[in-house]
PDB file of C-alpha atoms in Angstrom:
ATOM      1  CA  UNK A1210     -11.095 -16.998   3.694  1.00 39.00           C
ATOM      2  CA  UNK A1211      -9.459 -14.203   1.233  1.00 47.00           C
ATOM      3  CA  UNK A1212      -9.726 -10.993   2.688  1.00 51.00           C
ATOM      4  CA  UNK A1213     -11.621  -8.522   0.299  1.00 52.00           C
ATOM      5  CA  UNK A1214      -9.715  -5.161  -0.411  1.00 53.00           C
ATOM      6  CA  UNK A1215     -11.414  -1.890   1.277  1.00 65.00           C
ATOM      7  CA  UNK A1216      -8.956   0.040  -0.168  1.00 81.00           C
ATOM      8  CA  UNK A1217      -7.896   0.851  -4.045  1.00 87.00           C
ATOM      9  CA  UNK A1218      -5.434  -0.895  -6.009  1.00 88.00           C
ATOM     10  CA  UNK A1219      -3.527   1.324  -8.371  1.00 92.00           C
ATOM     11  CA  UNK A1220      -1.361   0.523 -11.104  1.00 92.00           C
ATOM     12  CA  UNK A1221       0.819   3.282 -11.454  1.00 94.00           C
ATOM     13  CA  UNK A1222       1.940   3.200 -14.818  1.00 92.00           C
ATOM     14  CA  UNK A1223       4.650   4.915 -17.495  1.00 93.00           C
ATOM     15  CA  UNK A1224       7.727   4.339 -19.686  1.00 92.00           C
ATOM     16  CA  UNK A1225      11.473   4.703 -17.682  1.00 92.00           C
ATOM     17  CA  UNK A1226      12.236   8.385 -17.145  1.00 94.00           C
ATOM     18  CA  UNK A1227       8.772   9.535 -16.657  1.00 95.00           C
ATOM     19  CA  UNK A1228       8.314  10.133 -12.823  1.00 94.00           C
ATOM     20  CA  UNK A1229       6.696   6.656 -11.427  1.00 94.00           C
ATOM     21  CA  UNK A1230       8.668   6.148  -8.728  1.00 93.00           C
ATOM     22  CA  UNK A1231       8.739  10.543  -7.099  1.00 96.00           C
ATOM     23  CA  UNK A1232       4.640   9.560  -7.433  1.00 97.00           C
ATOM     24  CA  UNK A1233       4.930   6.430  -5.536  1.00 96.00           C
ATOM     25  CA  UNK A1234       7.016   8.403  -3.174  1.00 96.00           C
ATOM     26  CA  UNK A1235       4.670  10.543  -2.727  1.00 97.00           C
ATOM     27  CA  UNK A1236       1.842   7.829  -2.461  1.00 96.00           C
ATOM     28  CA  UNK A1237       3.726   6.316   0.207  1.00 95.00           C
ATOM     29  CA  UNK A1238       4.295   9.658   2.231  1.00 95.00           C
ATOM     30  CA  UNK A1239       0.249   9.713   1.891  1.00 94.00           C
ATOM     31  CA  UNK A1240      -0.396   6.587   3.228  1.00 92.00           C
ATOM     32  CA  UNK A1241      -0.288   4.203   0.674  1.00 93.00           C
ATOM     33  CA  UNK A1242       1.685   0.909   0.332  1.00 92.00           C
ATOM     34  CA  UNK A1243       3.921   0.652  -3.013  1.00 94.00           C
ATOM     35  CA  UNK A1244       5.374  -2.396  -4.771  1.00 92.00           C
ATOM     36  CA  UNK A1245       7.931  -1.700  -7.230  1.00 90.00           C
ATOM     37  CA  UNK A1246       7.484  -4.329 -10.259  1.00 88.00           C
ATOM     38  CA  UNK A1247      11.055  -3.327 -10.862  1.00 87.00           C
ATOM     39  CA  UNK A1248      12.343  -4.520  -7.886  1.00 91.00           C
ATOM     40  CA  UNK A1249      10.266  -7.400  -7.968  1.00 91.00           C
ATOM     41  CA  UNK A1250      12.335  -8.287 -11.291  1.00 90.00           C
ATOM     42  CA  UNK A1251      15.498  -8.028  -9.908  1.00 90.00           C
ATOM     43  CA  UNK A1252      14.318 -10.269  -6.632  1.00 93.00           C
ATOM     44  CA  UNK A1253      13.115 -13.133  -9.076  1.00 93.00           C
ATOM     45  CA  UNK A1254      16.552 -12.894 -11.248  1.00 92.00           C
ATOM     46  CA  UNK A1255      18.277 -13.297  -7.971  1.00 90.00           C
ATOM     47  CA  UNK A1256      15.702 -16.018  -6.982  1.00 91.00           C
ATOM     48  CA  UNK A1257      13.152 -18.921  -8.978  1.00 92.00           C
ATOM     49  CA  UNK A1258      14.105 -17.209 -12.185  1.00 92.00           C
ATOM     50  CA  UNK A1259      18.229 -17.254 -11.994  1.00 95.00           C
ATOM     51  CA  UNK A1260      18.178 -20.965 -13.060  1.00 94.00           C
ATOM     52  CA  UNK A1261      15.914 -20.077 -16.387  1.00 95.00           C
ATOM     53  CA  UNK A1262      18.079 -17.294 -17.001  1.00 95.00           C
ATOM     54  CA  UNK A1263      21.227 -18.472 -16.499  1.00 95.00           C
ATOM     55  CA  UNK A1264      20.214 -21.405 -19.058  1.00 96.00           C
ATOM     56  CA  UNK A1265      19.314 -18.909 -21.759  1.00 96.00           C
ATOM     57  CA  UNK A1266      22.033 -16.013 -21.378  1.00 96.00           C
ATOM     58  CA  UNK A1267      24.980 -17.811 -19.553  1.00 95.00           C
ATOM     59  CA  UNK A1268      26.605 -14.551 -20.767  1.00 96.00           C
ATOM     60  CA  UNK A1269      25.265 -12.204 -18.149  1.00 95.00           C
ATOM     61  CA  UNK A1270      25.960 -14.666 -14.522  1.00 95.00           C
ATOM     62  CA  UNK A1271      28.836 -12.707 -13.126  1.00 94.00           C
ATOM     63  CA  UNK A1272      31.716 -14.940 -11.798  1.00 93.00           C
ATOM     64  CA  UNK A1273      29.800 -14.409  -7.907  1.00 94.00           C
ATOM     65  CA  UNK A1274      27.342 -16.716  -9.477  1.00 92.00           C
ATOM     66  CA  UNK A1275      24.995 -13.297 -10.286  1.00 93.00           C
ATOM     67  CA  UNK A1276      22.820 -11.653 -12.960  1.00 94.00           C
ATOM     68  CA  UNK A1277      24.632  -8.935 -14.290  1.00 94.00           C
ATOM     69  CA  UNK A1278      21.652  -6.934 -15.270  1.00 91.00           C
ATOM     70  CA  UNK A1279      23.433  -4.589 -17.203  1.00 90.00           C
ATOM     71  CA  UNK A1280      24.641  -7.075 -19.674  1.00 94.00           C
ATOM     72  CA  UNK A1281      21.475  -8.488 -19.847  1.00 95.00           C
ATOM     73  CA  UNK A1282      19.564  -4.991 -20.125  1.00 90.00           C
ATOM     74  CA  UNK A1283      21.889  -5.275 -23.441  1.00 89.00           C
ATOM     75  CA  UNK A1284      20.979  -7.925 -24.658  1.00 94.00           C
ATOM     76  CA  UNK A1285      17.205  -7.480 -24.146  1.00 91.00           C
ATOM     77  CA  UNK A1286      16.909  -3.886 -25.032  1.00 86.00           C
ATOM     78  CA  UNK A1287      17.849  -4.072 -28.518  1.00 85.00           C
ATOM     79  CA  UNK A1288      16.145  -7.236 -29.022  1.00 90.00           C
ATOM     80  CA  UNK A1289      12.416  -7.956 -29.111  1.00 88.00           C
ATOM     81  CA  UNK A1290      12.400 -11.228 -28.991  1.00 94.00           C
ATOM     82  CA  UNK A1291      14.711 -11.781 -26.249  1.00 94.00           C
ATOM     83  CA  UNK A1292      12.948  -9.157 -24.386  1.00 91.00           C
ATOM     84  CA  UNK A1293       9.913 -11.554 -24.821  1.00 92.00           C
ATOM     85  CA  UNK A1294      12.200 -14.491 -23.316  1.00 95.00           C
ATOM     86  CA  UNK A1295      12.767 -12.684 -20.523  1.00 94.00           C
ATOM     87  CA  UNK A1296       9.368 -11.367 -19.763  1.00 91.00           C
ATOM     88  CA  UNK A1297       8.323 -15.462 -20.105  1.00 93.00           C
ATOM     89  CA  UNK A1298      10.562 -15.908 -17.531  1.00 94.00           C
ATOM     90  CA  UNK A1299      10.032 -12.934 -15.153  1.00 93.00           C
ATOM     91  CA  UNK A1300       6.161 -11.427 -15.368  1.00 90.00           C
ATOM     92  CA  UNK A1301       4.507 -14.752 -14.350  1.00 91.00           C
ATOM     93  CA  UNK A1302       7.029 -14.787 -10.929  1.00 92.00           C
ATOM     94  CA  UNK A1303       6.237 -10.957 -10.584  1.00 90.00           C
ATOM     95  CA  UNK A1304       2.213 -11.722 -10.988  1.00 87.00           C
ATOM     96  CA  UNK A1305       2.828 -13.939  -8.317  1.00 90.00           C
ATOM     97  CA  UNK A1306       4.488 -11.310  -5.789  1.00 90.00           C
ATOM     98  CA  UNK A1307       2.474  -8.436  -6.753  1.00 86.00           C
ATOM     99  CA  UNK A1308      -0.341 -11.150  -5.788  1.00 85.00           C
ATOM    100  CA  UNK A1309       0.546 -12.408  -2.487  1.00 88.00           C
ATOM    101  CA  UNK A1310       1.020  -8.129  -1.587  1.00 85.00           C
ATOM    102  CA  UNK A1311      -2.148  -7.328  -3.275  1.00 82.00           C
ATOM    103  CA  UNK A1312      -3.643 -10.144  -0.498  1.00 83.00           C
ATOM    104  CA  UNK A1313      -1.853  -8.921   2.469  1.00 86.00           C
ATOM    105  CA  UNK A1314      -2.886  -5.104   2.122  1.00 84.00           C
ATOM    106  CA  UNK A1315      -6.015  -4.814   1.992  1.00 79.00           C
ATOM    107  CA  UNK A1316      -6.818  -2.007   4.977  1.00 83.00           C
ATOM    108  CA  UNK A1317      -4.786   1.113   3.238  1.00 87.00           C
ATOM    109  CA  UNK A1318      -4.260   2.211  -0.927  1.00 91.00           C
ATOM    110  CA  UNK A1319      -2.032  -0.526  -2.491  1.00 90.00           C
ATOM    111  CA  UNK A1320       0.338   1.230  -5.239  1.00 93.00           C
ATOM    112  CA  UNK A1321       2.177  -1.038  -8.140  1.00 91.00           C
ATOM    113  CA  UNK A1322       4.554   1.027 -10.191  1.00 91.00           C
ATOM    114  CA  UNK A1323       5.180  -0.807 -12.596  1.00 86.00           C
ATOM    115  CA  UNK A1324       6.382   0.068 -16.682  1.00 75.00           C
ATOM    116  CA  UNK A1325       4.264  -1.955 -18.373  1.00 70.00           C
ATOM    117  CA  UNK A1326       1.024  -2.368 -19.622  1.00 60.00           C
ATOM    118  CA  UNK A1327       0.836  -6.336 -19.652  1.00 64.00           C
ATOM    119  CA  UNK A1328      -1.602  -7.607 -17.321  1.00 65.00           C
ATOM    120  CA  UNK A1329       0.378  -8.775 -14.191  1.00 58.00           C
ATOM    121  CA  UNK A1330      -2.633  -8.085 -12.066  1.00 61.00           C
ATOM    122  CA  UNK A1331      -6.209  -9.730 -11.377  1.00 64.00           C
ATOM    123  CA  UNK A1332      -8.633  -8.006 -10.017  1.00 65.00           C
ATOM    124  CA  UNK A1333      -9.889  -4.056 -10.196  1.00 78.00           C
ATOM    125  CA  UNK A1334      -7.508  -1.953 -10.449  1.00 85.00           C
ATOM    126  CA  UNK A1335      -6.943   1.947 -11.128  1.00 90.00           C
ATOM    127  CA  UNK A1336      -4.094   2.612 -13.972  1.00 92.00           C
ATOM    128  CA  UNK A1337      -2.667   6.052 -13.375  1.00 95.00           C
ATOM    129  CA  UNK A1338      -0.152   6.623 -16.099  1.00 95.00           C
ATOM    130  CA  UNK A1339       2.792   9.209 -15.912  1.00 96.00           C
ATOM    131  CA  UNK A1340       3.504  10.934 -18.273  1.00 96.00           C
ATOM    132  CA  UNK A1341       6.801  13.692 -19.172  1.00 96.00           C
ATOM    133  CA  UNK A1342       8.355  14.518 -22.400  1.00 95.00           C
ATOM    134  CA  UNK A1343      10.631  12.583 -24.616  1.00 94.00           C
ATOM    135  CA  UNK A1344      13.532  15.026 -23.572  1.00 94.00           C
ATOM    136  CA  UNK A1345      13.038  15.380 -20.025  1.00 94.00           C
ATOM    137  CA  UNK A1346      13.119  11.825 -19.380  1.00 95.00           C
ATOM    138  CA  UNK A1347      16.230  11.211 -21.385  1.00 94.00           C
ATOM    139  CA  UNK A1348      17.960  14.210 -19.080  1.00 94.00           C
ATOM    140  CA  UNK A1349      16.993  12.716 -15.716  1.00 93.00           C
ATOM    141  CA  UNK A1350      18.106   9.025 -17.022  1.00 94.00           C
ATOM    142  CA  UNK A1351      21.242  10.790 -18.154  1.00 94.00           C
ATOM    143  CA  UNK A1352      21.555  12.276 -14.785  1.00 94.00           C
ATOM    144  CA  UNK A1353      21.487   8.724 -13.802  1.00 92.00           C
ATOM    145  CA  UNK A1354      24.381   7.393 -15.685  1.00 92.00           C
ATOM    146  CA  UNK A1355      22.769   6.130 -18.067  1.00 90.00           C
ATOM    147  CA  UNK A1356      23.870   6.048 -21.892  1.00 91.00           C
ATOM    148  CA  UNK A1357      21.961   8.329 -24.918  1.00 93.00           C
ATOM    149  CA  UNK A1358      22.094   4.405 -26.822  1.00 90.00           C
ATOM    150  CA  UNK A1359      20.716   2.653 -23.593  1.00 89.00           C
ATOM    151  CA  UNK A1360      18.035   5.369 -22.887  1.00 92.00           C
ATOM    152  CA  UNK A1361      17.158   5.211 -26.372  1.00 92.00           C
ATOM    153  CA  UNK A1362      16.662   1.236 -26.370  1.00 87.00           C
ATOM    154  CA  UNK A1363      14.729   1.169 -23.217  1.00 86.00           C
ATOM    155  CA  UNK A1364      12.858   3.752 -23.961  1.00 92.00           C
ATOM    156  CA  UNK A1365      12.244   2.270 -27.848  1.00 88.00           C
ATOM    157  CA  UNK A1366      11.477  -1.376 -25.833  1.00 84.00           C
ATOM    158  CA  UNK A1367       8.451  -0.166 -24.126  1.00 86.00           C
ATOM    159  CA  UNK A1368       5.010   1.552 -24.983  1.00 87.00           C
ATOM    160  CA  UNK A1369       4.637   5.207 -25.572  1.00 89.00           C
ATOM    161  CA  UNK A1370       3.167   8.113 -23.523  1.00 89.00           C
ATOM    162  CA  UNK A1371       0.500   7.915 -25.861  1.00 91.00           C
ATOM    163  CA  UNK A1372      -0.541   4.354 -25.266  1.00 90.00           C
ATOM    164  CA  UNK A1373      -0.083   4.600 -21.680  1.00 90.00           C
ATOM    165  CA  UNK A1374      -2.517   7.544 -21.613  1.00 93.00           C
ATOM    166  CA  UNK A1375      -5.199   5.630 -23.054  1.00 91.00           C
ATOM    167  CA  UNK A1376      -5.101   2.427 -20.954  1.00 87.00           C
ATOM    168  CA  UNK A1377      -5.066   4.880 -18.153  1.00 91.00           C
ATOM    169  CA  UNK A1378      -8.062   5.851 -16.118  1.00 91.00           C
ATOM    170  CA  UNK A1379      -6.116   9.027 -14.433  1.00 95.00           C
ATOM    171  CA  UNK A1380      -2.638  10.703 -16.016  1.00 97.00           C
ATOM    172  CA  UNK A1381      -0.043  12.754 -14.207  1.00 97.00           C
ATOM    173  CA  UNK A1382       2.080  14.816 -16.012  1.00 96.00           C
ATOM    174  CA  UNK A1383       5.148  15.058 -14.651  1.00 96.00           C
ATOM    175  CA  UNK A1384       6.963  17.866 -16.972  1.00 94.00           C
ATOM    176  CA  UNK A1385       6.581  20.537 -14.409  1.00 91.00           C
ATOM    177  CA  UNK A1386       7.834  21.160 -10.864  1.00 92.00           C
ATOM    178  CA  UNK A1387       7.718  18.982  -8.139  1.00 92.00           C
ATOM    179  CA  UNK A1388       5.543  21.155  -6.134  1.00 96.00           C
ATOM    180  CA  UNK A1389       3.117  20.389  -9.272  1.00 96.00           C
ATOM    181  CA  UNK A1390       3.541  16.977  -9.047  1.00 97.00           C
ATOM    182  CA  UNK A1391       2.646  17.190  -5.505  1.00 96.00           C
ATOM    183  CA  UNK A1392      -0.460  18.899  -6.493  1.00 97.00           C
ATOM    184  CA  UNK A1393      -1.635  16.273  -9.198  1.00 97.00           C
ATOM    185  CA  UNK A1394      -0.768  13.508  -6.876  1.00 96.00           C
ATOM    186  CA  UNK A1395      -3.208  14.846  -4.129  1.00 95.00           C
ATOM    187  CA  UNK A1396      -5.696  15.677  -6.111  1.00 96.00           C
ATOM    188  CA  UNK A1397      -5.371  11.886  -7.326  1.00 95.00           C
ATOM    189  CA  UNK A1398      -5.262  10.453  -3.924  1.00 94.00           C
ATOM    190  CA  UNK A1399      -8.672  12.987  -2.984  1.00 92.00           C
ATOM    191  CA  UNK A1400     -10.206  11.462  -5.752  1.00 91.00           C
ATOM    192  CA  UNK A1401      -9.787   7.655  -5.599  1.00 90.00           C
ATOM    193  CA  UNK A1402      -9.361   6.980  -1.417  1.00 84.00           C
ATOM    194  CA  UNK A1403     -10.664  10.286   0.784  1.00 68.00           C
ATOM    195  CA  UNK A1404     -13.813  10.080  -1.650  1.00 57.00           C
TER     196      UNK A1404
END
C-alpha cells in the first residue's frame, strides 16, 4: 500500500546563484525535509550513470576512476546539446531518487531544490521559485570560486528569473538581507503547512 502524503511537496526552484539552498536551510531548520537535486546528480555520476558517462565524455573520468565534474561542467555549459546528453543520462536516475524520498516522507513538508524546471516529479507539488538579481548572484558564485566565463555559461544554460517566476506558484526574492529572507520564508511555510 503507498502511503498518501499529509504533508506538502515543494519544488523549490531558481537559476545557480539565486538563494535555493539558504531557503532550504531554512526549510529544514522549520521542520521540513530537503532533497538537493544537485546532490542527487553528483550521487548518480558516481553511481548507475558513471558507465553512460564515461562512454560519452571519457575526457572527464579522473585517473581514480572519477567524474571530474568540473571538466564536464565545461563541456556541458557551453554546449546545448551536450547539456541535453547529460540530462538523458542524469534526470530520469534523479526522478527516480527524488521518488523513492517523496514515498518515504510523507508525515512532515518534503522540500526539492532543485534548478530546473523539467518535470522530475509526479504528483502535486508547490513550485516556489527564488529569485535575486543578475549581479548579486554572479558576486556570491564569485565568492565561491567560481569563474565570470563559468558563471556566465551556467547561468546562460538554464531558464531565467523570469520564467521561473511564472511556473511558480509562490516567489522569494532573495536580493535583500537574510533577516528578509527569513521573513519571506515563514510567511511561505505559514501559508502552505501551519494553514
Amino acid at each position: 500500500m503507498i502511503n498518501a502524503p499529509t504533508s506538502p511537496r515543494i519544488l523549490l526552484l531558481g537559476g545557480i546563484g539565486t538563494g535555493k539552498s539558504a531557503v532550504a536551510r531554512l526549510l529544514a531548520e522549520l521542520g521540513a525535509t530537503v532533497v538537493d537535486a544537485d546532490r542527487l546528480g553528483h550521487q548518480v555520476l558516481d553511481d548507475e550513470g558513471f558507465e553512460a558517462v564515461a562512454d560519452r565524455w571519457p575526457s572527464v573520468i579522473t585517473s581514480e576512476g572519477t567524474v571530474d565534474r568540473r571538466a564536464l561542467g565545461a563541456i556541458v555549459f557551453r554546449d546545448r546539446d551536450e547539456l541535453a546528453a547529460l540530462e538523458g543520462i542524469t534526470h530520469p536516475l534523479i526522478a527516480a531518487r527524488i521518488a523513492k524520498s517523496a514515498a518515504e516522507v510523507v508525515d512532515r513538508p518534503l522540500v526539492v531544490e532543485m534548478p530546473l524546471l523539467k518535470n522530475l516529479t509526479d504528483g502535486a507539488w508547490i513550485r516556489v521559485a527564488v529569485t535575486a538579481p543578475r549581479d548579486v548572484r554572479m558576486e556570491r558564485l564569485a565568492e565561491r570560486g567560481m569563474t565570470k566565463r563559468d558563471i556566465v555559461a551556467r547561468m546562460d544554460a538554464q531558464p531565467s528569473d523570469a520564467e521561473f517566476v511564472q511556473a511558480a506558484d509562490h516567489v522569494i526574492d532573495n536580493s535583500g538581507s537574510l533577516d528578509d529572507l527569513g521573513r519571506q520564508v515563514l510567511r511561505l511555510w505559514s501559508i502552505l503547512v501551519a494553514a
